[in-house]
Every structure is written in C-alpha cells, then in structure tokens.
GROMACS .gro file of C-alpha atoms in nm:
model
  322
    1MET     CA    1   0.458  10.977   9.823
    2SER     CA    2   0.671  11.203   9.986
    3PHE     CA    3   0.637  11.538  10.069
    4ALA     CA    4   0.820  11.879  10.031
    5SER     CA    5   0.649  12.008  10.332
    6PRO     CA    6   0.629  11.718  10.547
    7LEU     CA    7   0.511  11.953  10.884
    8ARG     CA    8   0.222  12.061  10.723
    9LEU     CA    9   0.112  11.739  10.781
   10LEU     CA   10   0.081  11.785  11.137
   11LEU     CA   11  -0.252  11.993  11.041
   12LEU     CA   12  -0.393  11.649  11.026
   13VAL     CA   13  -0.472  11.675  11.349
   14ALA     CA   14  -0.773  11.954  11.313
   15PRO     CA   15  -0.958  11.693  11.099
   16LEU     CA   16  -0.890  11.380  11.367
   17ALA     CA   17  -1.012  11.582  11.612
   18LEU     CA   18  -1.329  11.679  11.441
   19ILE     CA   19  -1.392  11.328  11.363
   20GLY     CA   20  -1.384  11.272  11.765
   21ALA     CA   21  -1.607  11.563  11.871
   22TYR     CA   22  -1.870  11.477  11.570
   23PHE     CA   23  -1.919  11.123  11.727
   24TRP     CA   24  -1.935  11.266  12.078
   25ASN     CA   25  -2.177  11.494  11.997
   26GLU     CA   26  -2.394  11.210  11.781
   27ARG     CA   27  -2.357  11.020  12.114
   28ARG     CA   28  -2.460  11.324  12.359
   29ARG     CA   29  -2.748  11.423  12.100
   30ALA     CA   30  -2.937  11.068  12.095
   31GLY     CA   31  -2.912  11.047  12.519
   32VAL     CA   32  -3.071  11.401  12.568
   33ALA     CA   33  -3.338  11.289  12.333
   34VAL     CA   34  -3.390  10.966  12.502
   35ARG     CA   35  -3.371  11.134  12.894
   36PHE     CA   36  -3.613  11.386  12.791
   37THR     CA   37  -3.862  11.271  12.575
   38SER     CA   38  -4.125  11.026  12.561
   39VAL     CA   39  -3.976  10.770  12.238
   40ASP     CA   40  -4.379  10.626  12.132
   41LEU     CA   41  -4.468  11.048  12.151
   42LEU     CA   42  -4.127  11.130  11.949
   43ALA     CA   43  -4.212  10.858  11.717
   44SER     CA   44  -4.592  10.959  11.589
   45VAL     CA   45  -4.538  11.324  11.596
   46ALA     CA   46  -4.166  11.368  11.459
   47PRO     CA   47  -4.056  11.385  11.115
   48LYS     CA   48  -3.854  11.056  11.034
   49ARG     CA   49  -3.468  11.187  11.008
   50PRO     CA   50  -3.228  11.061  10.714
   51GLY     CA   51  -3.070  10.688  10.850
   52TRP     CA   52  -2.676  10.650  10.735
   53GLN     CA   53  -2.695  10.922  10.465
   54ARG     CA   54  -2.721  11.204  10.726
   55HIS     CA   55  -2.354  11.122  10.807
   56VAL     CA   56  -2.261  11.144  10.400
   57ALA     CA   57  -2.199  11.523  10.409
   58PRO     CA   58  -1.950  11.519  10.727
   59VAL     CA   59  -1.772  11.241  10.672
   60LEU     CA   60  -1.749  11.414  10.297
   61LEU     CA   61  -1.611  11.748  10.493
   62LEU     CA   62  -1.416  11.585  10.696
   63THR     CA   63  -1.243  11.392  10.392
   64THR     CA   64  -1.221  11.747  10.178
   65ILE     CA   65  -1.023  11.859  10.503
   66VAL     CA   66  -0.777  11.596  10.463
   67VAL     CA   67  -0.686  11.605  10.107
   68LEU     CA   68  -0.617  12.023  10.127
   69VAL     CA   69  -0.429  11.932  10.420
   70LEU     CA   70  -0.243  11.622  10.223
   71GLY     CA   71  -0.175  11.930   9.913
   72PHE     CA   72  -0.085  12.205  10.132
   73ALA     CA   73   0.202  11.972  10.258
   74GLU     CA   74   0.326  11.973   9.880
   75PRO     CA   75   0.321  11.655   9.766
   76LEU     CA   76   0.566  11.476   9.514
   77ARG     CA   77   0.564  11.183   9.308
   78THR     CA   78   0.860  11.035   9.157
   79VAL     CA   79   0.860  11.055   8.756
   80HIS     CA   80   1.079  10.898   8.487
   81SER     CA   81   1.181  11.122   8.214
   82PRO     CA   82   1.397  10.992   7.920
   83ARG     CA   83   1.743  11.097   7.899
   84GLN     CA   84   1.788  11.343   7.569
   85GLN     CA   85   2.147  11.298   7.576
   86ALA     CA   86   2.427  11.042   7.717
   87THR     CA   87   2.689  10.704   7.631
   88VAL     CA   88   2.672  10.379   7.762
   89VAL     CA   89   2.900  10.172   7.663
   90LEU     CA   90   2.827   9.804   7.673
   91THR     CA   91   3.105   9.578   7.786
   92MET     CA   92   3.100   9.221   7.682
   93ASP     CA   93   3.239   8.920   7.822
   94VAL     CA   94   3.340   8.725   7.519
   95SER     CA   95   3.619   8.453   7.661
   96GLY     CA   96   3.573   8.112   7.599
   97SER     CA   97   3.366   8.021   7.944
   98MET     CA   98   3.125   8.173   7.727
   99ILE     CA   99   3.055   7.898   7.549
  100ALA     CA  100   2.890   7.698   7.875
  101THR     CA  101   2.616   7.535   7.832
  102ASP     CA  102   2.469   7.604   8.259
  103VAL     CA  103   2.215   7.873   8.072
  104ALA     CA  104   2.040   7.729   7.763
  105PRO     CA  105   2.086   7.700   7.526
  106ASP     CA  106   2.457   7.860   7.617
  107ARG     CA  107   2.596   8.140   7.821
  108LEU     CA  108   2.718   8.370   7.548
  109THR     CA  109   2.400   8.347   7.294
  110ALA     CA  110   2.163   8.430   7.566
  111ALA     CA  111   2.421   8.719   7.661
  112LYS     CA  112   2.326   8.875   7.278
  113GLN     CA  113   1.939   8.803   7.305
  114ALA     CA  114   1.923   8.984   7.596
  115ALA     CA  115   2.193   9.221   7.542
  116ASP     CA  116   2.012   9.282   7.174
  117THR     CA  117   1.635   9.354   7.362
  118PHE     CA  118   1.818   9.642   7.638
  119VAL     CA  119   1.927   9.805   7.300
  120ASP     CA  120   1.618   9.788   7.171
  121ALA     CA  121   1.456   9.962   7.481
  122LEU     CA  122   1.688  10.267   7.531
  123PRO     CA  123   1.565  10.591   7.471
  124SER     CA  124   1.634  10.755   7.101
  125GLY     CA  125   1.823  11.023   7.310
  126ILE     CA  126   2.163  10.760   7.415
  127ARG     CA  127   2.391  10.696   7.255
  128VAL     CA  128   2.527  10.299   7.246
  129GLY     CA  129   2.901  10.132   7.212
  130LEU     CA  130   3.009   9.808   7.239
  131VAL     CA  131   3.301   9.666   7.356
  132ALA     CA  132   3.380   9.253   7.353
  133PHE     CA  133   3.641   9.146   7.586
  134SER     CA  134   3.840   8.811   7.636
  135THR     CA  135   4.220   8.799   7.676
  136GLN     CA  136   4.239   9.177   7.516
  137ALA     CA  137   3.964   9.415   7.492
  138ARG     CA  138   3.851   9.556   7.177
  139VAL     CA  139   3.597   9.822   7.079
  140VAL     CA  140   3.344   9.678   6.835
  141THR     CA  141   3.129   9.960   6.747
  142SER     CA  142   3.213  10.312   6.925
  143PRO     CA  143   2.943  10.462   7.047
  144THR     CA  144   2.616  10.585   6.813
  145SER     CA  145   2.274  10.639   6.801
  146ASP     CA  146   2.205  10.428   6.471
  147ARG     CA  147   2.058  10.027   6.672
  148THR     CA  148   2.053   9.806   6.367
  149THR     CA  149   2.458   9.846   6.342
  150ILE     CA  150   2.511   9.796   6.707
  151LYS     CA  151   2.255   9.494   6.706
  152GLU     CA  152   2.490   9.348   6.435
  153ALA     CA  153   2.770   9.362   6.618
  154ILE     CA  154   2.650   9.217   6.926
  155ASN     CA  155   2.505   8.879   6.704
  156GLY     CA  156   2.854   8.872   6.540
  157LEU     CA  157   3.012   8.805   6.851
  158THR     CA  158   3.183   8.499   6.897
  159ALA     CA  159   3.339   8.302   7.254
  160GLU     CA  160   3.718   8.264   7.306
  161GLY     CA  161   4.004   8.312   7.539
  162ALA     CA  162   4.122   8.458   7.901
  163THR     CA  163   3.917   8.725   8.074
  164ASN     CA  164   4.063   9.082   8.069
  165THR     CA  165   3.812   9.289   8.273
  166GLY     CA  166   4.063   9.567   8.353
  167ASP     CA  167   4.164   9.638   7.966
  168ALA     CA  168   3.782   9.623   7.951
  169ILE     CA  169   3.723   9.858   8.179
  170ARG     CA  170   3.984  10.095   8.055
  171VAL     CA  171   3.872  10.075   7.650
  172ALA     CA  172   3.521  10.144   7.752
  173LEU     CA  173   3.619  10.443   7.945
  174ALA     CA  174   3.770  10.598   7.663
  175SER     CA  175   3.539  10.458   7.447
  176ALA     CA  176   3.297  10.667   7.618
  177GLU     CA  177   3.529  10.954   7.668
  178GLY     CA  178   3.551  10.932   7.304
  179VAL     CA  179   3.203  11.136   7.220
  180ALA     CA  180   3.145  11.498   7.106
  181SER     CA  181   3.049  11.729   7.402
  182GLY     CA  182   2.714  11.802   7.424
  183ALA     CA  183   2.507  12.113   7.413
  184LYS     CA  184   2.741  12.441   7.542
  185GLY     CA  185   3.041  12.193   7.557
  186LYS     CA  186   2.837  12.038   7.869
  187LYS     CA  187   2.997  11.680   7.900
  188VAL     CA  188   2.767  11.365   7.774
  189PRO     CA  189   2.678  11.144   8.107
  190ALA     CA  190   2.804  10.826   8.014
  191ALA     CA  191   2.814  10.497   8.210
  192ILE     CA  192   2.944  10.142   8.146
  193VAL     CA  193   2.738   9.808   8.167
  194LEU     CA  194   2.988   9.610   8.190
  195MET     CA  195   2.859   9.150   8.185
  196SER     CA  196   3.084   8.862   8.282
  197ASP     CA  197   3.104   8.544   8.388
  198GLY     CA  198   3.397   8.451   8.546
  199VAL     CA  199   3.706   8.596   8.750
  200PRO     CA  200   3.962   8.808   8.634
  201ASN     CA  201   4.264   8.597   8.480
  202GLN     CA  202   4.406   8.814   8.274
  203ALA     CA  203   4.605   9.156   8.256
  204ARG     CA  204   4.869   9.352   8.022
  205GLY     CA  205   5.218   9.248   8.029
  206GLN     CA  206   5.287   9.135   8.423
  207GLU     CA  207   5.027   9.299   8.543
  208ASP     CA  208   4.871   9.151   8.818
  209ALA     CA  209   4.481   9.039   8.681
  210ALA     CA  210   4.304   9.205   9.017
  211ALA     CA  211   4.484   9.485   9.021
  212ALA     CA  212   4.472   9.607   8.672
  213VAL     CA  213   4.081   9.591   8.794
  214ASP     CA  214   4.154   9.824   9.074
  215ASP     CA  215   4.295  10.106   8.855
  216ALA     CA  216   4.057  10.070   8.618
  217VAL     CA  217   3.770  10.105   8.844
  218ALA     CA  218   3.936  10.399   9.017
  219GLN     CA  219   4.016  10.616   8.679
  220ALA     CA  220   3.643  10.512   8.623
  221LYS     CA  221   3.519  10.660   8.983
  222ALA     CA  222   3.752  10.955   8.884
  223ASP     CA  223   3.599  11.055   8.556
  224GLY     CA  224   3.258  11.023   8.669
  225VAL     CA  225   3.173  10.668   8.513
  226LYS     CA  226   2.964  10.416   8.711
  227ILE     CA  227   3.005  10.109   8.641
  228ASN     CA  228   2.629   9.876   8.632
  229THR     CA  229   2.787   9.482   8.680
  230ILE     CA  230   2.638   9.184   8.598
  231ALA     CA  231   2.772   8.859   8.748
  232PHE     CA  232   2.645   8.568   8.477
  233GLY     CA  233   2.618   8.155   8.492
  234THR     CA  234   2.575   7.942   8.744
  235ASP     CA  235   2.815   7.829   8.985
  236ALA     CA  236   2.797   7.442   8.791
  237GLY     CA  237   2.897   7.550   8.463
  238THR     CA  238   3.157   7.382   8.308
  239VAL     CA  239   3.356   7.380   7.942
  240THR     CA  240   3.522   7.103   7.783
  241ILE     CA  241   3.871   7.140   7.658
  242ARG     CA  242   4.092   6.890   7.479
  243GLY     CA  243   3.870   6.669   7.663
  244GLU     CA  244   3.932   6.804   7.983
  245THR     CA  245   3.622   6.915   8.164
  246ILE     CA  246   3.722   7.259   8.320
  247PRO     CA  247   3.460   7.445   8.583
  248VAL     CA  248   3.417   7.779   8.553
  249PRO     CA  249   3.163   7.934   8.825
  250SER     CA  250   3.004   8.242   8.808
  251ASP     CA  251   3.191   8.527   8.993
  252PRO     CA  252   2.936   8.761   9.180
  253ALA     CA  253   3.222   8.882   9.452
  254SER     CA  254   3.400   9.052   9.181
  255MET     CA  255   3.160   9.225   8.965
  256ALA     CA  256   3.010   9.338   9.332
  257ARG     CA  257   3.378   9.516   9.355
  258ILE     CA  258   3.385   9.635   9.028
  259ALA     CA  259   3.038   9.831   9.066
  260SER     CA  260   3.091   9.918   9.460
  261GLY     CA  261   3.428  10.091   9.376
  262SER     CA  262   3.300  10.324   9.056
  263GLY     CA  263   2.922  10.405   9.249
  264GLY     CA  264   2.718  10.166   8.984
  265LYS     CA  265   2.471   9.923   9.089
  266THR     CA  266   2.567   9.512   9.093
  267PHE     CA  267   2.317   9.270   9.006
  268THR     CA  268   2.367   8.863   8.911
  269ALA     CA  269   2.145   8.656   8.654
  270GLN     CA  270   2.126   8.266   8.650
  271SER     CA  271   1.973   8.264   8.323
  272ALA     CA  272   1.820   8.372   8.022
  273ASN     CA  273   1.519   8.524   8.178
  274GLN     CA  274   1.700   8.685   8.477
  275LEU     CA  275   1.928   8.834   8.234
  276LYS     CA  276   1.669   9.009   8.080
  277SER     CA  277   1.477   9.128   8.369
  278VAL     CA  278   1.797   9.242   8.448
  279TYR     CA  279   1.887   9.437   8.185
  280ASP     CA  280   1.531   9.592   8.215
  281ASP     CA  281   1.649   9.689   8.587
  282ILE     CA  282   1.990   9.884   8.396
  283GLY     CA  283   1.839  10.016   8.160
  284ARG     CA  284   1.556  10.257   8.351
  285ILE     CA  285   1.910  10.349   8.565
  286VAL     CA  286   2.139  10.470   8.267
  287GLY     CA  287   1.853  10.557   8.055
  288TYR     CA  288   1.614  10.735   8.254
  289VAL     CA  289   1.676  11.047   8.470
  290THR     CA  290   1.454  11.037   8.827
  291HIS     CA  291   1.309  11.351   8.979
  292ARG     CA  292   1.049  11.449   9.229
  293LYS     CA  293   0.750  11.681   9.081
  294LYS     CA  294   0.462  11.865   9.287
  295VAL     CA  295   0.105  11.726   9.256
  296THR     CA  296  -0.053  11.968   9.445
  297ALA     CA  297  -0.255  12.069   9.169
  298ALA     CA  298  -0.408  11.658   9.163
  299PHE     CA  299  -0.495  11.728   9.573
  300THR     CA  300  -0.643  12.080   9.595
  301GLY     CA  301  -0.900  11.958   9.245
  302LEU     CA  302  -0.954  11.669   9.491
  303GLY     CA  303  -1.035  11.885   9.761
  304LEU     CA  304  -1.308  12.081   9.553
  305LEU     CA  305  -1.470  11.778   9.440
  306ILE     CA  306  -1.500  11.561   9.744
  307GLY     CA  307  -1.602  11.959   9.902
  308ALA     CA  308  -1.903  12.028   9.677
  309ALA     CA  309  -2.027  11.658   9.720
  310ALA     CA  310  -2.019  11.707  10.049
  311ALA     CA  311  -2.246  12.013  10.005
  312ALA     CA  312  -2.512  11.825   9.791
  313ALA     CA  313  -2.482  11.561  10.036
  314ALA     CA  314  -2.593  11.836  10.294
  315LEU     CA  315  -2.876  11.995  10.106
  316THR     CA  316  -3.027  11.632  10.003
  317TRP     CA  317  -3.036  11.458  10.290
  318GLY     CA  318  -3.055  11.820  10.528
  319HIS     CA  319  -3.174  12.023  10.379
  320ARG     CA  320  -2.905  12.262  10.473
  321ILE     CA  321  -2.481  12.256  10.418
  322ALA     CA  322  -2.350  12.074  10.695
   0.00000   0.00000   0.00000
C-alpha cells in the first residue's frame, strides 16, 4: 500500500507517545498504591478492579488514532480495470523448429493451446489479430472482437520454414495500425505479443536478419507500440530433417532485446504450463489498466467503528469513557 500524503504519517508519533505514557502511568500508579497502602487492608475494603478488561478501552482508543492517521495520509490501493478499447496482435512463430518435441506434445501444439486460453481471458473490449511467421510473415486474421474467428485461425496453424522475426514485427505493426481510431478520433492503444522459439535467421531480400529486427523494433518504439516477447522452448530442442538431427535451442537473448528496445516485457517458457502462466501475465499487462484508488473512506469508517468499540468498553468496564 502507498499513500498520497506520506508526510502525514509523521502524526503516528502521537499515538506512540501516548502508548509510552500509558505504560509509564500504569507503573507509577502501581508503585504509589503499594508504597502508601496496606495491601491486606486494601484487598478487604476496596472493590475489585477489572483485570485485563481495563486495558481494552485505551488500546482501542489508541488503535482508533492510528487508523485515522493512516486515513488522513490518503492511502492508495492498486486497481486493475479492463481496457475499454485496445488492439493486441498475437504474433506466433510457425517455423520448422516449432515441431520440436522438447515441449510435449510439441512446441506448436503447446503454443496453440496456450494462445487459445490467452484469447479467451482478454477483456471483451480488446480486439485481437493474428500474425504467423516463418520464412515470411502474414496476417492470418485482422484485429477483431470475434474470439471464435481468432481461435479457429490459431488452431489452423502449421509449422515449416525459417524464422523471419523482423518481417513479423513489421506486419504486426501494420495490422495494428489498420484498426480504426476510437472515440473522438483518439488512437486506440496497441501492443504486440511475440512468441518465438529460435534465433531470427531470415530477412527480406539481402537484408541482415538481426538488422531487420532492430529496424522493426525501432519503428515499433517510434509508433508507441510495445512488444511483449516470449522465448519458448528449451536448449535441448531438436528437429530431424532428411534424417539429420538439428539442434533448435530457444533464444531468450533475442526476445529480451526486442522487448527492451520497444519498452515491452520479456518472458521465457520451457513447458506448456509455463507458457500458459506467461500468457496470463501478459494478459494482465495488455488487457488491463493499472491505476491507484484512494481508500480514505474505508480507513475513516474503520476508525469510527473502533472508536465506538472503545467507548463501549470504557462504559462496560470503567463506568466512564476512558
């Protein structure tokens, strides 16, 4: 929890001082009573005083002061609200390495299942598009609010070819920018969720694959579109092509560089369960707006309730309001 006016918390010195004064006064009264009074005579003529009950009212009163001071400091809590309008372009690697079985039953099947769950969990105000990429990138489905269309497109993906990550980012950007503006012509927020299992190794024409990625990331940053990346798979992944076993390790470093360059978040997943968990995290990032909400009224109400309890305790056990 945070506070809008944290300096007001200095007022907590007051109840702390009162606690110290209360204990000092209790010790002083006990000493005076023993010094100047016959204990046997006092026990026979004085009415029996409440034991622990006599401390209840002061403790509740001090608690009331503490709670009201906290309320006075304007406490804030984090609230996640679903976005009313936004575009998310799910960009999935469908290169040949996605048939590797280091993630059961294979990388592509696990990725499709996790992506399907991700789409279902997004707020209804989010339009979702799908871009698939291997040697080239293509828009499978333009951003839409129709979840059934997107899920059918995801389930229809197949794996083959190289990994043209730079082209994937460019196509995803174009797809996101093709969405009509929101109310009053305001630009609809957009984000890219990029899932890939390997090193970018393909580009357009004679372009270098790594340079193509860097250029596309720079364009995404300039457009204000964050790329949240998932490095999927393990270092032990292999595929067999024409009888030859070829290693296809995951590439977290490239995914982290893409996310960092665009202002997004990067994640790694080495199993189907981890991938689903990562998609859950990303769903909260792209599908919800985080803001702070004052909860002063709650603290004030609690303080009043505790204060009333303090008064009741004082009247019950002390026949007076402490």
